Coordinates of C-alpha atoms in Angstrom, one line a residue:
Chain A
M23 CA 0.1 0.1 -0.1
T24 CA 1.2 3.4 -0.9
I25 CA 0.2 6.6 1.0
Q26 CA -1.0 9.0 -1.5
L27 CA -1.3 12.9 -0.7
D28 CA -4.7 14.3 -1.3
F29 CA -4.5 18.1 -0.8
A30 CA -7.8 18.5 -2.6
A31 CA -9.7 16.9 0.3
V32 CA -8.2 19.6 2.4
F33 CA -8.7 22.5 0.4
A34 CA -12.4 21.3 -0.1
E35 CA -12.8 22.3 3.7
W36 CA -11.6 26.2 2.8
P37 CA -14.7 27.5 4.3
M38 CA -13.4 26.3 7.8
L39 CA -10.0 27.5 6.8
L40 CA -11.4 30.7 6.1
T41 CA -13.1 30.8 9.4
G42 CA -9.9 29.6 11.1
V43 CA -7.9 32.3 9.6
T44 CA -10.4 35.1 10.4
W45 CA -10.5 34.0 14.0
T46 CA -6.8 33.7 14.3
L47 CA -6.1 37.1 13.2
A48 CA -9.1 38.8 15.0
L49 CA -7.9 37.2 18.2
T50 CA -4.5 38.3 17.3
T51 CA -5.2 41.8 16.4
A52 CA -7.6 42.3 19.4
S53 CA -5.3 41.3 22.0
V54 CA -2.2 43.0 20.4
L55 CA -4.1 46.3 20.8
V56 CA -5.3 45.6 24.1
G57 CA -2.3 43.7 25.5
T58 CA 0.4 46.6 24.6
L59 CA -1.6 49.2 26.1
L60 CA -1.6 46.6 29.4
G61 CA 2.3 46.2 28.7
I62 CA 3.0 49.9 28.5
A63 CA 1.0 50.7 31.6
C64 CA 2.6 47.8 33.8
A65 CA 6.2 48.9 32.2
W66 CA 5.5 52.3 33.4
V67 CA 4.5 51.0 36.8
R68 CA 7.8 48.5 36.6
A69 CA 10.5 50.9 35.4
R70 CA 12.9 51.8 37.9
G71 CA 15.6 54.6 37.9
F72 CA 13.7 57.6 37.0
G73 CA 13.4 58.9 40.8
S74 CA 9.9 60.5 40.9
A75 CA 9.2 60.5 37.2
L76 CA 7.4 57.5 37.2
A77 CA 4.5 55.3 38.8
P78 CA 3.9 55.6 42.7
A79 CA 6.1 52.5 44.1
W80 CA 3.0 50.4 46.0
L81 CA 1.6 49.4 42.8
A82 CA 5.0 47.7 41.8
V83 CA 4.4 44.6 43.9
P84 CA 1.0 43.5 42.4
V85 CA 2.3 44.0 38.9
G86 CA 5.6 42.4 39.6
A87 CA 3.2 39.3 40.7
Y88 CA 1.4 39.8 37.5
V89 CA 4.2 39.7 35.3
E90 CA 6.1 37.1 36.9
V91 CA 3.1 34.6 37.4
I92 CA 2.1 35.0 33.8
R93 CA 5.9 34.6 32.5
N94 CA 6.2 31.6 34.7
T95 CA 3.2 29.6 33.8
P96 CA 2.4 28.0 30.5
F97 CA -0.1 29.6 28.4
I98 CA -2.4 26.5 28.0
V99 CA -2.8 26.3 31.6
Q100 CA -3.6 30.0 31.6
L101 CA -6.1 29.4 29.4
F102 CA -7.5 26.5 30.9
F103 CA -7.8 28.3 34.3
I104 CA -9.8 31.0 32.5
F105 CA -12.1 28.8 30.9
F106 CA -12.6 25.6 33.2
G107 CA -11.7 27.0 36.4
L108 CA -13.2 30.5 36.7
P109 CA -17.1 29.2 36.0
A110 CA -16.2 27.8 39.7
A111 CA -15.9 31.3 40.9
G112 CA -19.1 32.2 39.1
F113 CA -17.1 34.2 36.4
R114 CA -18.3 32.5 33.2
L115 CA -16.7 33.3 29.5
S116 CA -17.4 31.9 26.2
A117 CA -14.6 30.2 24.5
E118 CA -14.0 33.4 22.4
S119 CA -14.0 35.9 25.3
A120 CA -11.8 33.3 27.4
S121 CA -9.0 33.3 24.5
F122 CA -9.3 36.9 23.9
L123 CA -8.6 37.3 28.0
A124 CA -5.8 34.6 28.0
M125 CA -3.7 36.0 25.0
V126 CA -4.4 39.8 26.5
I127 CA -2.9 39.1 29.9
N128 CA -0.3 36.5 28.4
L129 CA 0.9 39.4 25.9
G130 CA 0.5 42.1 28.7
A131 CA 3.1 40.2 30.7
Y132 CA 5.5 40.0 28.1
A133 CA 5.1 43.4 26.7
T134 CA 5.8 44.6 30.3
E135 CA 9.2 43.4 30.2
I136 CA 10.1 44.3 27.0
I137 CA 8.7 48.0 27.0
R138 CA 10.5 48.5 30.7
A139 CA 13.8 47.7 29.0
G140 CA 13.0 50.3 26.5
L141 CA 11.8 52.6 29.1
E142 CA 15.2 52.3 31.4
A143 CA 17.4 52.8 28.3
T144 CA 16.2 56.5 28.4
P145 CA 19.5 58.7 28.9
K146 CA 19.2 60.5 32.0
G147 CA 19.9 63.9 30.4
Q148 CA 16.6 63.4 28.2
L149 CA 14.7 63.4 31.4
E150 CA 16.5 66.4 32.9
A151 CA 16.0 68.4 30.0
A152 CA 12.2 67.7 29.8
Q153 CA 11.9 68.5 33.5
S154 CA 13.8 71.6 33.3
L155 CA 11.6 72.6 30.5
A156 CA 8.7 72.2 33.3
L157 CA 6.9 69.6 31.5
N158 CA 4.3 67.5 34.2
R159 CA 4.9 63.6 34.8
W160 CA 2.2 62.9 32.1
Q161 CA 3.8 65.0 29.4
I162 CA 7.5 63.5 30.3
F163 CA 6.2 60.0 29.9
T164 CA 4.0 60.4 26.9
R165 CA 5.7 62.4 24.9
V166 CA 9.6 61.9 25.9
V167 CA 10.0 58.7 27.3
L168 CA 7.6 56.6 25.5
P169 CA 8.3 56.9 21.8
P170 CA 11.7 56.3 21.5
A171 CA 11.4 53.8 24.0
L172 CA 8.8 52.1 21.8
K173 CA 11.1 52.6 18.8
K174 CA 14.0 50.9 20.2
V175 CA 12.1 47.6 21.5
W176 CA 9.7 47.5 18.3
P177 CA 11.8 44.3 16.6
S178 CA 11.1 42.6 20.0
M179 CA 7.5 43.5 20.1
V180 CA 7.1 42.4 17.0
S181 CA 8.4 38.8 17.6
Q182 CA 6.5 38.6 20.6
I183 CA 3.3 39.4 19.0
I184 CA 3.9 36.6 16.4
I185 CA 4.7 34.3 19.1
V186 CA 1.4 35.5 20.4
M187 CA -0.4 34.6 16.8
L188 CA 1.3 31.2 16.8
G189 CA 0.2 30.4 20.5
S190 CA -3.3 31.5 19.4
S191 CA -3.2 27.9 18.1
V192 CA -3.8 26.4 21.6
C193 CA -7.1 28.1 21.9
G194 CA -8.9 25.6 19.7
Q195 CA -8.3 23.3 23.1
I196 CA -11.5 25.3 24.5
S197 CA -13.3 25.2 21.1
T198 CA -12.5 28.6 19.6
Q199 CA -12.8 28.0 16.1
E200 CA -9.3 29.4 14.8
L201 CA -6.3 27.8 12.3
S202 CA -5.3 24.8 14.2
Y203 CA -8.9 23.8 15.4
A204 CA -10.0 24.1 11.7
A205 CA -6.9 21.7 10.9
D206 CA -7.8 19.6 13.7
L207 CA -11.3 19.2 12.6
I208 CA -10.8 18.6 8.6
Q209 CA -8.4 15.9 9.7
S210 CA -10.8 14.2 12.2
R211 CA -13.5 14.3 9.3
N212 CA -11.2 12.9 6.3
F213 CA -8.1 11.9 8.4
R214 CA -5.9 13.5 6.0
S215 CA -3.9 14.9 8.8
F216 CA -0.2 14.9 7.0
E217 CA -2.0 17.0 4.3
S218 CA -4.4 19.0 6.7
F219 CA -1.1 20.1 8.9
I220 CA 1.2 20.5 5.9
V221 CA -1.6 23.2 4.6
V222 CA -2.1 24.7 7.8
G223 CA 1.5 25.2 8.6
A224 CA 2.2 26.7 5.5
M225 CA -0.7 29.0 6.3
Y226 CA 0.9 29.8 9.7
L227 CA 4.2 30.4 8.0
L228 CA 2.8 33.0 5.5
L229 CA 0.5 34.7 8.2
S230 CA 4.1 35.0 10.1
I231 CA 5.9 36.5 7.4
G232 CA 3.1 38.6 6.2
I233 CA 2.5 40.0 9.6
R234 CA 6.2 40.5 10.3
L235 CA 7.1 42.2 7.6
W236 CA 4.2 44.6 7.7
L237 CA 4.7 45.4 11.2
N238 CA 8.2 46.3 10.6
W239 CA 7.1 48.5 7.7
L240 CA 4.5 49.9 9.9
G241 CA 7.2 50.5 12.5
T242 CA 9.9 52.4 10.3
N243 CA 7.3 54.3 8.3
V244 CA 4.4 55.1 10.3
L245 CA 4.9 54.5 14.0
F246 CA 8.3 55.8 14.7
G247 CA 9.1 58.0 11.5
R248 CA 12.3 57.1 9.2
R249 CA 15.6 58.2 10.4
Chain B
M1 CA 15.6 47.0 10.2
K2 CA 16.4 44.2 7.7
P3 CA 13.4 42.5 6.0
I4 CA 13.1 38.7 6.0
R5 CA 14.2 37.1 2.9
L6 CA 12.3 33.6 2.3
N7 CA 14.4 31.5 0.1
T8 CA 11.3 30.6 -1.7
R9 CA 12.7 27.9 -3.9
Q10 CA 14.6 25.9 -1.2
F11 CA 11.5 25.9 0.7
I12 CA 9.3 24.3 -2.0
Y13 CA 12.4 21.9 -2.7
T14 CA 12.2 20.4 1.0
I15 CA 8.4 19.9 0.6
A16 CA 8.5 18.5 -2.3
V17 CA 11.3 16.1 -1.5
S18 CA 9.5 14.9 1.6
A19 CA 6.4 14.3 0.0
L20 CA 7.8 12.4 -2.6
L21 CA 9.8 10.2 -0.1
W22 CA 6.5 9.9 2.0
G23 CA 4.8 8.9 -1.3
T24 CA 7.4 6.1 -2.5
A25 CA 7.5 4.4 1.0
A26 CA 5.6 1.2 0.1
H27 CA 5.1 -1.4 2.5
A28 CA 3.7 -4.9 2.1
Q29 CA 1.1 -6.9 4.2
T30 CA 3.7 -7.7 7.0
A31 CA 2.2 -6.6 10.2
L32 CA 1.2 -10.1 11.5
D33 CA 4.8 -11.6 10.9
D34 CA 6.5 -8.5 12.3
I35 CA 4.3 -9.0 15.6
L36 CA 5.2 -12.7 15.6
K37 CA 9.0 -11.8 15.0
S38 CA 9.3 -8.7 17.3
K39 CA 7.1 -10.7 20.1
V40 CA 5.6 -7.5 20.7
L41 CA 1.9 -6.1 20.0
K42 CA 1.6 -2.6 20.2
V43 CA -2.4 -1.6 20.9
A44 CA -3.6 2.2 20.9
V45 CA -6.0 2.6 24.0
Q46 CA -7.7 5.3 25.3
T47 CA -7.4 6.2 29.3
D48 CA -10.4 8.7 29.4
S49 CA -13.5 6.4 28.7
A50 CA -13.9 4.4 32.0
P51 CA -14.9 1.5 31.9
Y52 CA -13.3 0.7 28.8
G53 CA -10.2 2.4 29.0
F54 CA -8.9 4.4 32.2
V55 CA -6.1 4.7 34.5
G56 CA -6.4 2.6 37.4
T57 CA -5.4 3.0 41.2
D58 CA -1.9 1.5 40.2
L59 CA -1.8 4.7 37.4
K60 CA -1.6 2.2 35.0
P61 CA -4.5 1.9 32.0
V62 CA -7.3 -0.9 32.8
G63 CA -10.5 -1.6 31.4
L64 CA -12.5 -3.6 28.7
D65 CA -10.4 -2.6 26.1
I66 CA -7.0 -3.2 28.0
D67 CA -8.6 -6.5 28.9
M68 CA -9.4 -7.2 25.3
A69 CA -5.7 -6.2 24.2
N70 CA -4.0 -8.5 26.9
Y71 CA -6.4 -11.5 25.7
I72 CA -5.4 -11.0 22.2
G73 CA -1.5 -10.7 23.1
K74 CA -2.0 -13.9 25.2
K75 CA -3.8 -15.8 22.3
L76 CA -0.8 -14.7 19.8
G77 CA 1.8 -15.7 22.5
V78 CA 3.4 -12.1 22.4
A79 CA 3.7 -9.3 24.9
V80 CA 1.5 -6.5 24.9
E81 CA 2.9 -2.9 24.8
L82 CA 0.0 -0.1 25.3
V83 CA 0.2 3.3 23.2
Q84 CA -2.1 5.8 25.1
V85 CA -4.1 7.7 22.4
V86 CA -6.9 10.3 22.5
S87 CA -9.9 10.1 20.6
A88 CA -9.0 12.1 17.5
S89 CA -5.4 10.2 17.4
R90 CA -6.6 6.4 17.2
I91 CA -6.7 6.1 13.3
P92 CA -3.3 8.4 12.8
A93 CA -1.8 6.0 15.4
L94 CA -2.3 2.8 12.9
Q95 CA -1.4 5.2 9.8
T96 CA 1.8 6.3 11.2
K97 CA 2.4 2.7 12.2
K98 CA 2.8 3.7 16.0
A99 CA 0.2 0.8 16.7
D100 CA -0.8 -2.4 15.5
L101 CA -4.1 -2.2 16.5
V102 CA -6.7 0.0 17.9
I103 CA -8.8 -1.3 20.7
A104 CA -10.2 1.9 22.2
T105 CA -14.3 2.0 22.0
L106 CA -13.6 2.3 18.0
G107 CA -17.1 2.9 16.4
K108 CA -17.2 1.8 12.7
N109 CA -18.4 4.1 9.8
P110 CA -17.7 4.5 6.0
E111 CA -15.7 7.5 6.5
R112 CA -13.4 5.4 8.7
E113 CA -13.8 2.6 6.5
K114 CA -12.2 4.5 3.9
V115 CA -8.8 4.6 5.7
I116 CA -8.5 1.8 8.0
D117 CA -10.1 -2.1 8.3
F118 CA -12.3 -3.3 10.9
S119 CA -12.2 -6.8 12.9
S120 CA -15.9 -8.1 14.2
A121 CA -17.4 -6.2 17.0
Y122 CA -16.0 -7.2 20.6
S123 CA -17.7 -5.2 22.9
P124 CA -21.5 -3.2 23.0
F125 CA -21.8 0.7 22.9
F126 CA -24.1 3.6 22.1
Q127 CA -23.7 7.3 22.1
A128 CA -26.0 9.5 23.1
V129 CA -27.0 13.4 24.3
F130 CA -27.1 14.0 27.8
G131 CA -28.2 17.1 29.7
P132 CA -29.8 18.8 32.8
K133 CA -33.1 17.6 34.4
T134 CA -34.0 21.3 34.0
I135 CA -34.3 21.4 30.4
S136 CA -36.6 19.7 28.4
V137 CA -35.6 17.6 25.4
K138 CA -37.9 15.7 23.5
S139 CA -36.5 15.5 20.2
F140 CA -33.2 16.8 18.5
A141 CA -35.2 19.9 17.1
D142 CA -35.6 20.9 21.0
L143 CA -31.5 21.4 20.9
A144 CA -31.9 24.5 18.4
G145 CA -30.1 27.5 19.8
K146 CA -28.5 25.2 22.6
T147 CA -25.0 24.8 23.3
V148 CA -23.5 20.8 22.9
G149 CA -20.1 20.0 23.9
V150 CA -18.6 16.9 22.0
T151 CA -15.2 15.0 21.6
R152 CA -14.0 16.2 18.4
G153 CA -13.7 13.5 16.0
A154 CA -15.5 11.0 17.9
M155 CA -18.4 9.1 16.3
E156 CA -20.8 11.2 18.4
D157 CA -19.3 14.3 16.7
Q158 CA -20.3 13.2 13.1
E159 CA -23.5 11.9 14.4
L160 CA -24.6 14.9 16.1
A161 CA -23.6 16.9 13.0
K162 CA -26.6 14.5 11.0
V163 CA -29.3 15.3 13.4
A164 CA -28.7 18.6 15.0
P165 CA -30.7 21.5 13.9
P166 CA -28.4 24.2 12.6
S167 CA -28.9 26.7 15.0
T168 CA -27.1 24.3 17.6
D169 CA -24.1 25.5 18.7
T170 CA -21.4 22.6 18.5
K171 CA -18.5 23.1 20.9
R172 CA -15.8 20.7 20.2
F173 CA -13.3 19.6 22.5
E174 CA -10.0 17.6 22.4
D175 CA -10.7 14.6 24.8
N176 CA -13.6 13.3 26.7
N177 CA -11.9 15.0 29.7
A178 CA -12.2 18.2 28.2
T179 CA -15.8 17.5 27.2
I180 CA -16.9 16.6 30.7
A181 CA -15.0 19.6 32.2
A182 CA -17.0 21.8 29.8
F183 CA -20.0 20.4 31.1
T184 CA -19.5 20.4 34.6
S185 CA -18.3 24.0 34.6
G186 CA -21.3 25.1 32.8
Q187 CA -19.6 26.3 29.5
V188 CA -21.9 23.8 27.4
Q189 CA -25.7 23.4 28.5
F190 CA -25.6 19.6 26.7
V191 CA -22.9 16.7 26.0
A192 CA -23.0 14.2 23.5
L193 CA -20.8 11.2 24.6
G194 CA -20.6 7.8 24.8
A195 CA -22.7 5.8 27.4
S196 CA -20.4 4.6 29.7
V197 CA -18.2 7.8 29.7
A198 CA -21.5 10.0 30.5
G199 CA -22.4 7.5 33.2
N200 CA -19.0 7.7 34.8
M201 CA -19.4 11.4 34.7
M202 CA -22.9 11.4 36.3
T203 CA -22.1 8.8 39.3
K204 CA -18.9 11.4 39.9
N205 CA -21.1 14.6 39.4
P206 CA -24.6 13.6 41.4
Q207 CA -24.9 17.4 41.8
L208 CA -25.3 18.2 38.1
S209 CA -28.5 16.5 38.2
C210 CA -28.0 15.0 34.5
E211 CA -29.9 12.4 32.6
Y212 CA -29.7 10.9 29.4
K213 CA -32.1 12.7 26.6
L214 CA -31.7 11.3 22.9
L215 CA -30.0 8.4 21.3
L216 CA -27.3 9.0 19.0
K217 CA -26.5 5.8 17.7
D218 CA -26.3 2.3 18.6
S219 CA -22.7 1.7 17.8
P220 CA -20.5 -1.6 19.1
N221 CA -16.9 -1.2 19.3
F222 CA -14.3 -2.7 17.0
I223 CA -11.1 -3.2 16.8
G224 CA -9.0 -0.9 14.2
I225 CA -6.4 -2.3 11.7
A226 CA -4.3 -0.7 9.2
K227 CA -5.6 -0.7 6.1
G228 CA -4.7 -3.9 3.8
E229 CA -3.3 -6.3 6.7
D230 CA -5.6 -8.7 5.9
K231 CA -3.3 -11.6 7.7
L232 CA -3.6 -9.9 10.8
K233 CA -7.4 -9.0 10.4
A234 CA -8.1 -12.5 9.9
K235 CA -6.2 -13.8 12.9
V236 CA -8.0 -11.1 15.1
N237 CA -11.4 -12.2 13.9
E238 CA -10.6 -15.6 14.5
I239 CA -9.3 -14.6 18.2
I240 CA -12.9 -12.9 18.5
A241 CA -14.8 -15.6 17.0
E242 CA -13.2 -17.9 19.7
A243 CA -14.0 -15.7 22.6
K244 CA -17.6 -15.3 21.2
K245 CA -18.2 -19.1 21.5
S246 CA -16.3 -19.6 24.8
G247 CA -18.0 -16.9 26.8
E248 CA -14.9 -15.0 27.4
L249 CA -16.2 -11.6 25.6
D250 CA -19.6 -12.0 27.6
A251 CA -17.5 -12.3 30.6
M252 CA -15.5 -9.3 29.8
A253 CA -18.6 -7.1 29.2
K254 CA -20.1 -8.5 32.6
K255 CA -17.0 -7.6 34.4
W256 CA -16.6 -3.9 33.3
L257 CA -20.2 -3.1 31.5
G258 CA -22.5 -5.2 34.6
R259 CA -24.2 -6.7 31.2
P260 CA -23.5 -9.6 28.7
A261 CA -21.9 -8.6 25.4
G262 CA -25.2 -9.4 23.6
D263 CA -25.5 -9.8 20.1
L264 CA -22.6 -8.2 18.2
P265 CA -22.2 -7.6 14.5
L266 CA -19.5 -9.5 12.5

């Protein structure tokens, strides 16, 4: 017996693949937008070495705990905790909302550390210059410290965003209909597992490369200006 | 920032070459000879479908399917090596030769018959929809707008897709344990499960006040064998027929299911 490859059987299920890509992209986009904001806020709290320039010190403990807990536990455990665990506490989310929440919380923690690195690389003189111009804390953070910090760490952020996008493949485990859920469903229907996973693997590869190129372009040309 | 340069040609070559190697790897009907020569029978079993296959108090797989695997091993005079799989990986385990036989509450349907072969049936089984006593369900039409949890790739999944109204929200999970967790945590209103798995769930969670609702399918279990391995299939069928005659199948069913195996199709 020879195993024959039959990609047509996989492509025949294109509506499922399309739904999968849509969910993967939608979850990634939404969680990147919210997760980055969360990361900026937590990095603002966690960044040290700015004296009175940044957040109140008492916030550092809960934010530090959040970052360490999330960065030292697997994503799938976080996801299962939110989806299967929280209902016991009366907090019930749909599979899609649970996936979104888990991805935001996960990206938020990693983004915190990435952005904090950028914040802490701010030259002291730049900060003193801003203070001597009588800018207030908010102005200093949003106009003097944050933009160059984000620009410095943008490549790392892009990598983390790709990791989160690929990590969303785990969300299929709680019945979110993202791309790898589609692959699993297709191969459980027609048993073409080899072909299904090759097709979906190639789709993830294209998505990753596309998103990376687009974000790199966006970073240099739109967000932070050419230099 | 440097853009990524993907060497498209290299990538395509790699895929094409691996596909060719895969496609030309032919194999003959040697499974039975290989088993007898190596003295090891690799059997794929599940550990999330009590009482057919589950983890016993000594943390080893036990159950009707495991007894059946050992019985066949004994009759062939070889050692049995259990390969743990989940519902969706049972057929891939045969295709990738991780296992010689699949004895894991495997039901027979035309889609599966296209890719693997089946022995005679060895134990009874049925699938059904279960749900809370508080929601009345008389027919499949009553499932409209309800959420139903099911294990992806299991028979229940395919049967439910045939009979449930389009507005039923079917949530698919990786294995029976995840499906049960979704139901017990209230993430789905109903579950479609094999009767024994559901029975086990209801005994462990009496607070759910869950009951049998609708029959999906009566489907006895068969042993899965890689496509075209006719010699192995004939031998397994011979062992099953013998066990049926000697009352061994009934004894196993009585031990684990509390009832005799009954009339099983060939």
